[in-house]
Coordinates of C-alpha atoms and ligand atoms in Angstrom, one line a residue:
X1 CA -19.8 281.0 143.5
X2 CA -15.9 280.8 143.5
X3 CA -14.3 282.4 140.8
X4 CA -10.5 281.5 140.0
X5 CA -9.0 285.4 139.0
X6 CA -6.8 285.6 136.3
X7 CA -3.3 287.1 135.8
X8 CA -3.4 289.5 132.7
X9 CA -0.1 289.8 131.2
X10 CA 3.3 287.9 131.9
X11 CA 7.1 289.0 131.5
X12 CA 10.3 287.9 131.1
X13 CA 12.7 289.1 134.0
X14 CA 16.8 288.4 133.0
X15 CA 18.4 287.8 136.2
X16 CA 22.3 288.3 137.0
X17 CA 22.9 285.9 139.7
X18 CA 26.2 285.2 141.7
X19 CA 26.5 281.7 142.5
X20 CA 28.4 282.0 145.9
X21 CA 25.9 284.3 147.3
X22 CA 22.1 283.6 145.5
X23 CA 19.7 281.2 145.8
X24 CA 17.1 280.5 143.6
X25 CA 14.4 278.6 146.0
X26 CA 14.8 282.7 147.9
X27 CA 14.0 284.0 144.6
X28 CA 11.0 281.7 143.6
X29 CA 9.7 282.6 147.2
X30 CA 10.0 285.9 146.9
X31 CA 7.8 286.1 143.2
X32 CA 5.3 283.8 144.3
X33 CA 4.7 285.6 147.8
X34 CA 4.1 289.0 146.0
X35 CA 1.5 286.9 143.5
X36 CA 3.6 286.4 140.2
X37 CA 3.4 283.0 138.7
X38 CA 6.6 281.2 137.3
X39 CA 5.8 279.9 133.9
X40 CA 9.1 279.1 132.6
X41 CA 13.1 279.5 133.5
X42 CA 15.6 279.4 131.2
X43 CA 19.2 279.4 131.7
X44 CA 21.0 282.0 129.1
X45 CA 24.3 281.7 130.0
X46 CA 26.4 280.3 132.7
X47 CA 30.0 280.4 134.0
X48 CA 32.2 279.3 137.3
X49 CA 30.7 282.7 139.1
X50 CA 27.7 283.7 137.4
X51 CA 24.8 282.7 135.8
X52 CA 22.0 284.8 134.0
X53 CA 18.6 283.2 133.7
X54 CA 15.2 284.5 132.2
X55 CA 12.6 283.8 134.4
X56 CA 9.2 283.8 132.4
X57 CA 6.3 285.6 135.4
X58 CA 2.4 285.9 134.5
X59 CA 1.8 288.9 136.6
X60 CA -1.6 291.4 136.7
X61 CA 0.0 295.0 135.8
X62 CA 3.0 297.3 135.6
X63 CA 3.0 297.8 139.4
X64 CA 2.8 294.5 140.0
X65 CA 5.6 293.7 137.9
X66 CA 7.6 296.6 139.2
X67 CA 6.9 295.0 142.4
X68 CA 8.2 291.6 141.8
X69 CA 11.5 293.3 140.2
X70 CA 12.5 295.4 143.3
X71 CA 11.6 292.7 145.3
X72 CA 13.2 290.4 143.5
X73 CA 16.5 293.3 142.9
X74 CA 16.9 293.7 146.7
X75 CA 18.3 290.1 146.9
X76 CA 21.7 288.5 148.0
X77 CA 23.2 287.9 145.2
X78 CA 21.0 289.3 142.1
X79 CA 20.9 292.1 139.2
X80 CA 18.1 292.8 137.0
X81 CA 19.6 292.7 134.1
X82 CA 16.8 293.1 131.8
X83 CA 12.8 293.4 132.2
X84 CA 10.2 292.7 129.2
X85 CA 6.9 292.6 128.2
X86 CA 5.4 289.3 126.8
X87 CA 2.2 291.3 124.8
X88 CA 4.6 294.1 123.7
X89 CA 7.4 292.3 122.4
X90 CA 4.2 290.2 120.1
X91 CA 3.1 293.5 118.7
X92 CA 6.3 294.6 117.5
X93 CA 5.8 295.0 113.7
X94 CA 2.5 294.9 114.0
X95 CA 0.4 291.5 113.6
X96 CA -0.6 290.5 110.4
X97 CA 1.1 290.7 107.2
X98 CA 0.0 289.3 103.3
X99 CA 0.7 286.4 102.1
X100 CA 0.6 285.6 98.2
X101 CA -1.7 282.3 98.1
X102 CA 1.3 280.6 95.2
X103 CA 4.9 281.9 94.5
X104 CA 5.6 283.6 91.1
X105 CA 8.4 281.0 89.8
X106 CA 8.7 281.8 85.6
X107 CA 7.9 284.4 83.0
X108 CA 4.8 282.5 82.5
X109 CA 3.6 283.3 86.1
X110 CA 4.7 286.7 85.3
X111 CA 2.6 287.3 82.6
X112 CA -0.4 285.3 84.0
X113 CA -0.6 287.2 87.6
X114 CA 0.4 290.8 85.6
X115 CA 1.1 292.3 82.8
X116 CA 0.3 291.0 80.1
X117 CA -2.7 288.0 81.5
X118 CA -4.1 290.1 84.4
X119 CA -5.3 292.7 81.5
X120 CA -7.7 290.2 80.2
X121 CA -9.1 289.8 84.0
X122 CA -9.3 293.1 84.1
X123 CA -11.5 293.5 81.1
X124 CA -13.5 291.0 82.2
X125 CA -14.6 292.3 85.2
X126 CA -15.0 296.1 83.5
X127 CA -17.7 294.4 81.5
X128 CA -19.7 292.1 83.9
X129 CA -18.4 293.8 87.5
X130 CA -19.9 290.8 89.5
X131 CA -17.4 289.1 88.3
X132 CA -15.5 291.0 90.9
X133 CA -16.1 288.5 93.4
X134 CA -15.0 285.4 91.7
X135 CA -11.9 286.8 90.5
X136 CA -11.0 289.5 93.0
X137 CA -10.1 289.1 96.9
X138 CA -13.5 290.5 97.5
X139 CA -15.6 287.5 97.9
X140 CA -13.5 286.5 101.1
X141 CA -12.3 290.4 102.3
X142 CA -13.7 292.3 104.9
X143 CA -12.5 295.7 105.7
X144 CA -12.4 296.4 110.0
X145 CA -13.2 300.3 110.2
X146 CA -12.3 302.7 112.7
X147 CA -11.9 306.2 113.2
X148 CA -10.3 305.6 116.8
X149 CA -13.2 307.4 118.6
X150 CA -14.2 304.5 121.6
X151 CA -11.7 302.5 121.4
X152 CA -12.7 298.9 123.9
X153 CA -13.0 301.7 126.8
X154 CA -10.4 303.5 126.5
X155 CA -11.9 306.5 124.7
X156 CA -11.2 308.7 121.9
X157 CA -7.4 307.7 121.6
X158 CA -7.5 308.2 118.2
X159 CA -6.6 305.9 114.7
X160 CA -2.5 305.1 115.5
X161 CA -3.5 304.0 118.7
X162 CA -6.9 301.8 117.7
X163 CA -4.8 299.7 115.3
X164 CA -3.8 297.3 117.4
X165 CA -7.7 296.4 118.0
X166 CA -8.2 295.7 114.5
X167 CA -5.3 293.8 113.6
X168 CA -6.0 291.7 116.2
X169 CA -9.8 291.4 114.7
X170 CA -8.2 291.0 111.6
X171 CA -6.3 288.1 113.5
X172 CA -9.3 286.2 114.5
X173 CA -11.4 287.2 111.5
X174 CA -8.8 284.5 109.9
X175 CA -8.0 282.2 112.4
X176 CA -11.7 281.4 113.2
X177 CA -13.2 281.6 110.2
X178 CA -10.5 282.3 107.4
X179 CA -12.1 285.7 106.6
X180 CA -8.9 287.7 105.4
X181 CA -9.6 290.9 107.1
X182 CA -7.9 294.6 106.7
X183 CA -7.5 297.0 109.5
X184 CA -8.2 299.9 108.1
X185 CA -8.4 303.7 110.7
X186 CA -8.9 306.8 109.8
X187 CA -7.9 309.8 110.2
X188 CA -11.7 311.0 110.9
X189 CA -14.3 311.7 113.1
X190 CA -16.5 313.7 110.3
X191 CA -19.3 311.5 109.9
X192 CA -19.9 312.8 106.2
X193 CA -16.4 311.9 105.6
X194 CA -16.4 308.2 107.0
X195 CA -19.2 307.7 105.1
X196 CA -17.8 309.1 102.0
X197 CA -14.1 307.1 102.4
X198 CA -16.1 303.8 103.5
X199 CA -18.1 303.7 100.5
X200 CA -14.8 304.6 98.5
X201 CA -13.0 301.8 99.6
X202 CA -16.0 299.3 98.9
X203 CA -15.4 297.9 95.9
X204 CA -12.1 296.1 97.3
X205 CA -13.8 294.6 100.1
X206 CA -17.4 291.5 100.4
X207 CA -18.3 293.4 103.8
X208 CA -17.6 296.0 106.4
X209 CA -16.9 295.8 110.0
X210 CA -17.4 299.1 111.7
X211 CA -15.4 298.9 115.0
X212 CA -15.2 301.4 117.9
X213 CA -17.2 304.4 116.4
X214 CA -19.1 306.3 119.5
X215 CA -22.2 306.6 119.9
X216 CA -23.9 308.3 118.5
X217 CA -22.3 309.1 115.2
X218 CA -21.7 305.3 114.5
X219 CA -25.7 304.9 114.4
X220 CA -25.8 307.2 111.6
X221 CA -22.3 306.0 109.9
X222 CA -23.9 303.0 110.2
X223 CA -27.1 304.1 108.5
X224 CA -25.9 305.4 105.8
X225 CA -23.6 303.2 105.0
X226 CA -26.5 300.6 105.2
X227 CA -28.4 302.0 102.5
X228 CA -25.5 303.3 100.3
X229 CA -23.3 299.9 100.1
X230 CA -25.1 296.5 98.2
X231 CA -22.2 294.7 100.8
X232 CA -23.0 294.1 103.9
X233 CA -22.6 296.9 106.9
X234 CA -22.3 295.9 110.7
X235 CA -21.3 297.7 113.6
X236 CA -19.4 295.4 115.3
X237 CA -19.8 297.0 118.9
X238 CA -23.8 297.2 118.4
X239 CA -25.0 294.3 117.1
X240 CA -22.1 291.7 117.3
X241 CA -22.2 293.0 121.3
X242 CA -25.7 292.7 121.3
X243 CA -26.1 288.9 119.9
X244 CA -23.4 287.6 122.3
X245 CA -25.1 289.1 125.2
X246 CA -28.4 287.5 123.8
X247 CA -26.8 284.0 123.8
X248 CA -25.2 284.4 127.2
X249 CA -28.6 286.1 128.8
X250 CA -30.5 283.0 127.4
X251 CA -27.8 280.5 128.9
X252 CA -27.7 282.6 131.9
X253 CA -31.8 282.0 133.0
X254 CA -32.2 278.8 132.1
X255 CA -29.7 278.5 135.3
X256 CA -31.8 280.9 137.4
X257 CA -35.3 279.6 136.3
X258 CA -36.3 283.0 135.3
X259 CA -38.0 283.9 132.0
X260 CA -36.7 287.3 130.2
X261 CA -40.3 288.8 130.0
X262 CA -40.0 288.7 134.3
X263 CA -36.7 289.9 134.6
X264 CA -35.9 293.7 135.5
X265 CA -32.7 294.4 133.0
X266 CA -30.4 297.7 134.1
X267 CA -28.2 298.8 131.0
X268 CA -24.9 301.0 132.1
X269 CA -23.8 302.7 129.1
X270 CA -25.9 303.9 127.0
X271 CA -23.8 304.4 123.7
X272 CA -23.2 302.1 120.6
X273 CA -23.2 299.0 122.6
X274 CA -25.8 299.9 125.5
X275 CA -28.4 300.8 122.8
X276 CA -28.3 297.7 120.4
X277 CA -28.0 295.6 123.7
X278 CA -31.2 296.9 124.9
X279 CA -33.0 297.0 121.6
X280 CA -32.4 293.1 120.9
X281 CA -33.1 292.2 124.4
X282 CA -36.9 294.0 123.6
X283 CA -37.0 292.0 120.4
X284 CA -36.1 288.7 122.1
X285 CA -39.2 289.5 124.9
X286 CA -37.5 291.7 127.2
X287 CA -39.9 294.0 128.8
X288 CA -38.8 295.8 132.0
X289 CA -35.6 297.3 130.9
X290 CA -33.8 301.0 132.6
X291 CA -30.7 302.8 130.5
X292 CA -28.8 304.6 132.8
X293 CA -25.7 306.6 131.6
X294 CA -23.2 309.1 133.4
X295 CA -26.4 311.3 134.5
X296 CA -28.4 308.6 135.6
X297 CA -31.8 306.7 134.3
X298 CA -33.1 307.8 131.1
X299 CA -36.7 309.4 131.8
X300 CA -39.9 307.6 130.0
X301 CA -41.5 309.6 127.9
X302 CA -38.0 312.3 127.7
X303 CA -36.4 314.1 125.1
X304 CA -33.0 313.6 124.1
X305 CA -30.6 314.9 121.5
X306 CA -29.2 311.2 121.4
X307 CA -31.2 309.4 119.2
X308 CA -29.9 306.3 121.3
X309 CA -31.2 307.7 124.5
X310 CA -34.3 309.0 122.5
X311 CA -34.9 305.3 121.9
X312 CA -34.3 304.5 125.3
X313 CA -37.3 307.4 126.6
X314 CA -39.7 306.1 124.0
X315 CA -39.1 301.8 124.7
X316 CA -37.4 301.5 128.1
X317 CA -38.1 302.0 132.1
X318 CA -42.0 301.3 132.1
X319 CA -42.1 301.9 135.7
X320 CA -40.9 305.4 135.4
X321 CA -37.5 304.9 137.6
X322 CA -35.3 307.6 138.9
X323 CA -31.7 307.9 139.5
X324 CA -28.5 306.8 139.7
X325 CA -26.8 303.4 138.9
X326 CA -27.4 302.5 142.9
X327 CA -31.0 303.2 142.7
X328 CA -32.2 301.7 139.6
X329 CA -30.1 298.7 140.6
X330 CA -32.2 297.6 143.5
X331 CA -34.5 294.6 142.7
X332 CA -32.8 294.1 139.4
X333 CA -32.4 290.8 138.1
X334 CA -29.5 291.4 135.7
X335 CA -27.0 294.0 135.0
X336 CA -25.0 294.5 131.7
X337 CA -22.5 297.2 131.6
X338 CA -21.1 298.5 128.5
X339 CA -19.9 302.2 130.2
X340 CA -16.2 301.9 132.0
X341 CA -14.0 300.6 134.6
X342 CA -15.5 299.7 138.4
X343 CA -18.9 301.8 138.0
X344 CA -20.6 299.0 139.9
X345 CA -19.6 298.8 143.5
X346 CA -20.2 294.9 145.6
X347 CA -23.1 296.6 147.6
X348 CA -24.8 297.7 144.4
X349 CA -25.3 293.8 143.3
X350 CA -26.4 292.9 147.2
X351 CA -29.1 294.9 146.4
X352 CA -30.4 293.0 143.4
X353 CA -32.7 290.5 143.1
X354 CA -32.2 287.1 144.2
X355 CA -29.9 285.1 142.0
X356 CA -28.4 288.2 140.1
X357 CA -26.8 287.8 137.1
X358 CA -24.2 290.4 136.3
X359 CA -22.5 290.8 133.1
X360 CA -19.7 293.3 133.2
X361 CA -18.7 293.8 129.7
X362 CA -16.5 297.0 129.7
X363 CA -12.8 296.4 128.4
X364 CA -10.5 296.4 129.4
X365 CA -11.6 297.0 133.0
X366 CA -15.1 295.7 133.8
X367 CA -17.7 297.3 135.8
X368 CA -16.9 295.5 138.3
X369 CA -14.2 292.4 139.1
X370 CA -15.5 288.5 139.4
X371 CA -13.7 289.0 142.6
X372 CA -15.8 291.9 144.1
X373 CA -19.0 290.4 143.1
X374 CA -18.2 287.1 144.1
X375 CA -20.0 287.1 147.4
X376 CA -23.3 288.1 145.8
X377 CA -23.8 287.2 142.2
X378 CA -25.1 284.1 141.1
X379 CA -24.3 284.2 137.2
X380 CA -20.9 286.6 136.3
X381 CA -19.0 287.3 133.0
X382 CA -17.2 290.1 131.5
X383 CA -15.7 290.7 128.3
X384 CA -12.1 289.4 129.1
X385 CA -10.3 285.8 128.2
X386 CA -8.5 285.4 131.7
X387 CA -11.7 284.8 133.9
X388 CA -14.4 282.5 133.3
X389 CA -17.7 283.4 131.1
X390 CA -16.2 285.6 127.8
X391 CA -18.8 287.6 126.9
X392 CA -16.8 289.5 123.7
X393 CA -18.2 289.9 120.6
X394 CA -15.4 287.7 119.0
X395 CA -18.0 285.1 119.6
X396 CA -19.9 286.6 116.6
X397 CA -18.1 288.4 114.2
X398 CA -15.8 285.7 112.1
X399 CA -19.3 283.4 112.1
X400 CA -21.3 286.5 111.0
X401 CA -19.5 287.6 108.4
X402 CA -18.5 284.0 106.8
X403 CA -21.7 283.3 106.7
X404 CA -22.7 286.6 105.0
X405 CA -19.5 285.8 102.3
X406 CA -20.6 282.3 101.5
X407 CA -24.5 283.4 100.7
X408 CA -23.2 286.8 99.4
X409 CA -25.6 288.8 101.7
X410 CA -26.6 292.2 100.7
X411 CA -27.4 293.1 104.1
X412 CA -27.5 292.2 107.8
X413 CA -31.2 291.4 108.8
X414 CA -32.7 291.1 112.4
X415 CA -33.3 287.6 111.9
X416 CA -29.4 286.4 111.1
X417 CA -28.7 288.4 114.9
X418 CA -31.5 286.3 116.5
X419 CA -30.2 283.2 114.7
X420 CA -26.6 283.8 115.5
X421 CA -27.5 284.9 119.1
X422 CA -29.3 281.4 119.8
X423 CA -26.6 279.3 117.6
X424 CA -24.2 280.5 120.0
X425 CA -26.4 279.8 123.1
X426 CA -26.8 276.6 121.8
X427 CA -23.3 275.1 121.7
X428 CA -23.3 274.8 125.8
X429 CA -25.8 272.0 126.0
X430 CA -27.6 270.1 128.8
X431 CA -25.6 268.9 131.7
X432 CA -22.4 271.4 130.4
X433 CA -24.2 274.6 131.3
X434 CA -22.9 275.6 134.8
X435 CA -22.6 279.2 136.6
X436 CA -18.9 278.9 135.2
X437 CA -20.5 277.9 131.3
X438 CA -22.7 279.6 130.1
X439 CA -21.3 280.5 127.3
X440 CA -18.9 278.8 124.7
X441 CA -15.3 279.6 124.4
X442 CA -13.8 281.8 121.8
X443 CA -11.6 278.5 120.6
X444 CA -14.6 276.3 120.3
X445 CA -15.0 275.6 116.7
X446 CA -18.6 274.7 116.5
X447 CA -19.1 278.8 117.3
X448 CA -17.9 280.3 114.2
X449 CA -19.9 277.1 112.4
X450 CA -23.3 277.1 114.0
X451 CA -23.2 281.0 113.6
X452 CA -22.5 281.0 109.6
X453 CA -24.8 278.0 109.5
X454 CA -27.6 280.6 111.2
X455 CA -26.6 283.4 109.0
X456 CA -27.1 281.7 105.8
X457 CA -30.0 279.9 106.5
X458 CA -31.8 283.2 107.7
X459 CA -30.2 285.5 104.9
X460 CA -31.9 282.5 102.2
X461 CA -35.1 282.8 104.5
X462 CA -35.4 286.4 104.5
X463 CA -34.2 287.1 100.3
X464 CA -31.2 288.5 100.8
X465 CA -28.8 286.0 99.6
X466 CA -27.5 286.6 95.8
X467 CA -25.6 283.5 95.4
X468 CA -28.1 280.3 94.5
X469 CA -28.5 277.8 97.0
X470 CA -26.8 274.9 96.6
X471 CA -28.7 271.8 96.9
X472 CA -28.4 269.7 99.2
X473 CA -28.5 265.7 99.2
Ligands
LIG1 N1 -17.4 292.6 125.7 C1 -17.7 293.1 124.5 O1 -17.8 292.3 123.6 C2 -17.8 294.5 124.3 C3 -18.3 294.9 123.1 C4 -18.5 296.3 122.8 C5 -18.2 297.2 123.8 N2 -17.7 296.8 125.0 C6 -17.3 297.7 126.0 O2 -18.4 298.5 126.4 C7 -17.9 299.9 126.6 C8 -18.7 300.9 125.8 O3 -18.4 300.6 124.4 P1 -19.2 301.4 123.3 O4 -18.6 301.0 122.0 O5 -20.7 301.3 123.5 O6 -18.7 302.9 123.6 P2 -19.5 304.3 123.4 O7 -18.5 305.3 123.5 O8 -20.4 304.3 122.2 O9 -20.5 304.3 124.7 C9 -20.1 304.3 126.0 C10 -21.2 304.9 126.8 O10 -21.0 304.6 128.2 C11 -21.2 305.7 128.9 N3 -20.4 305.7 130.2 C12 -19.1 305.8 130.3 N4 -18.7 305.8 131.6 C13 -19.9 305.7 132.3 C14 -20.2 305.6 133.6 N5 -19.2 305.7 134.5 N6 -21.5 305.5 134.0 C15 -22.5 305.4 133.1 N7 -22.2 305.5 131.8 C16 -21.0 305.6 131.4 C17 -20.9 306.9 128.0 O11 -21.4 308.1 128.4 C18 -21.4 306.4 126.7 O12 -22.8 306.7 126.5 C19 -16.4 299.8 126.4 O13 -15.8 299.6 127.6 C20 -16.2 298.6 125.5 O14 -14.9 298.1 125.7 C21 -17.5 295.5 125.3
LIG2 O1 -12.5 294.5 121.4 C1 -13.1 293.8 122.2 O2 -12.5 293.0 123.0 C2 -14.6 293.8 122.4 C3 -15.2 295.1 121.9 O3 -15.2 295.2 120.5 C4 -14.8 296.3 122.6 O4 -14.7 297.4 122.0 O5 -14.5 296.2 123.8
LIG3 MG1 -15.0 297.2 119.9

């Protein structure tokens, strides 16, 4: 397969140029030939001599944009005036904001919205608190939870720096679904704590979205939470991970003929993501799967301190493997990496099976690139937009929870995952499904729908819907 690579970021270069001397065919040239891609030019100013013009460039990183500016500086003619970042200049002030949902125009709003109406609201709800979510923000409110400790892969970074992750959940929580969602990090890593400040803040919110916890205190956060909380609890990076990987696996072997219960699976890191991954692939039919982290395979039949990597001795690696990544690799049919940034190497996939299918889901930097693997892999995705194949769990998460707001789930049940994991397998249909398609994009609007659909149809099937269902004609 081909695969077209993407540029990651663009930015907006002011140029300075003197009209006797520069020429702007030299400095198109010049961007283009170092790899930047013109998007836009606009003129700012211009007089007799001068004239200053912001040249819009979608480039890959900070080197290569300080590449394309010295380049570009070294010119007849040119100054840079002025370099800046497209993503940073949209996170300034932050992402989201509240809107009120009417304007307070008169005294009689006043008193309606607060003091004195809101008291009899307020009453209300003190005596019959399921009332709560018919007149409170709850019945459409999510809270997205962090504590900063894996944030995508960057690590512990800690809360400041995990908040622009959740606002920009909270973004597509609305935009996809029209769940109003609240970033919310802490200033935590105690695992009694979270627990205790989570539960605290429950009453506001219809669900909560754990997001970039490590493993493996999320899987007791989680736990706990589970059983203490009548609103739903999902770890996003487990189970919403887990489903889209499902739906993508499924799309994956129809293309390769190959049936799940055949297939040897290797798992690269073996943490929040890793172990849910793993244990819906078993409950979907997997059967030959290896976990491998940082020390290599996971030993049937081991102990572990990590109850993730417990799991993985007591349900994993029938064959008994041994080894590193490059080992356990050879023969394998498909790879999925949750760990960190180029872990698998090009020769690594030459030694799969035929027809390997390699899904490198680490974020921001994959596994491994489309372009490294190109030469050997028949079915590729990672987890970013700007290549082909999106594996993200943004593909589950607004569906999920609208459809757990809408039935008023209690809980999140193993069937909802396995619905929501074929729902979304099933929007690329027939003839669409290609080694570039295999799974839908994060703008198709029949995701979010035919997830919610799943979701409520197995939370009614399964008795965990409260609210009655409404009949239909
Ligand atoms: N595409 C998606 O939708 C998606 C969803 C969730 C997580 N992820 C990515 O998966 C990665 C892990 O996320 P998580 O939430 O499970 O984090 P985590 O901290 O819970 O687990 C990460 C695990 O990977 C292991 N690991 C790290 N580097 C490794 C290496 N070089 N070799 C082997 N193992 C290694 C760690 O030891 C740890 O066990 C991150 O890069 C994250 O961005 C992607
Ligand atoms: O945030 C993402 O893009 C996906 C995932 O939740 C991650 O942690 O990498
Ligand atoms: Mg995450």
């Amino acid at each position: 397969m081909s695969i077209p690579t993407g540029a990651n970021t663009s930015v907006i270069i002011r140029l300075e140029l003197q009209k006797e001397k520069a020429s702007f065919g030299s400095i198109a040239t010049t961007i283009s030939e170092s790899g930047g891609d013109i998007v836009a030019i606009d003129v700012v100013r211009t007089d007799k001599h001068a004239t200053v013009r912001d040249i819009t460039v979608n480039v890959f990183d900070a080197k290569h944009t300080d590449l394309i500016v010295e380049l570009v500086g070294k010119l007849d003619g040119v100054r840079v005036a002025h370099v800046s970042d497209q993503t940073f200049l949209l996170h300034l002030g932050g992402k989201i904001e509240t809107n009120p949902k009417f304007p307070i125009k008169n005294r009689d709003d006043l008193s309606r919205v607060y003091t004195p109406g809101v008291a009899r609201i307020c009453t209300a709800i003190a005596e019959k608190p399921a009332l709560a979510h018919s007149l409170t923000i709850k019945r459409n409110t999510v809270a997205v939870v962090s504590d900063g400790s894996a944030v995508l892969g960057l690590g512990n970074i800690g809360p400041e720096a995990a908040m622009p992750v959740m606002e920009g959940k909270a973004m597509l929580f609305k935009q996809l679904a029209g769940v109003d969602a609240f970033p919310i990090c802490l200033a935590t890593q105690d695992t009694d704590e979270i627990v205790r400040i989570v539960k605290s803040l429950s009453p506001t919110f219809g669900g909560i979205n754990l997001e970039d916890i490590s493993a493996p205190r999320c899987f007791e956060i989680e736990q706990r939470l589970i059983e203490e909380l009548d609103i739903p609890v999902f770890h996003d990076d487990q189970h919403g991970t887990a489903v889209v990987i499902l739906a993508g696996l499924l799309n994956a072997l129809k293309l390769t003929g190959k049936q799940l219960a055949d297939c040897k699976i290797v798992v690269c890191g073996l943490g929040a993501a890793g172990t849910a991954c793993a244990k819906m692939l078993i409950a979907a039919g997997a059967v030959n799967i290896v976990g491998v982290d940082r020390h290599g395979a996971i030993q049937r039949g081991g102990t572990y301190d990590n109850p993730g990597w417990q799991w993985f001795a007591e349900h994993t690696n029938p064959h008994g493997e041994t080894g590193s990544l490059p080992n356990v690799i050879r023969g394998a049919d498909v790879f999925i990496g949750v760990s960190g940034p180029g872990v698998l190497k090009a020769h690594d996939v030459r030694n799969m099976a035929a027809d390997p299918i390699v899904f490198a889901m680490a974020n921001p930097t994959p596994e491994i690139l489309p372009e490294e693997a190109e030469p050997y892999v028949r079915v590729m995705a990672t987890g970013r937009s700007d290549y082909p194949n999106q594996i993200n769990n943004v593909l589950c998460f607004p569906g999920m929870f609208r459809g757990l707001l809408d039935c008023r789930a209690s809980r999140v049940t193993e069937e909802m995952k396995l619905a929501a994991a074929k729902a979304i397998a099933s929007v690329v249909e027939g003839d669409e499904l290609n080694e570039y398609y295999i799974i839908p994009t994060v703008f198709n609007h029949e995701v979010a729908e035919r997830v919610r659909s799943a979701v409520v149809a197995a939370a009614y099937e399964s008795g965990v819907a409260r609210k009655k269902r409404e009949k239909s004609n």
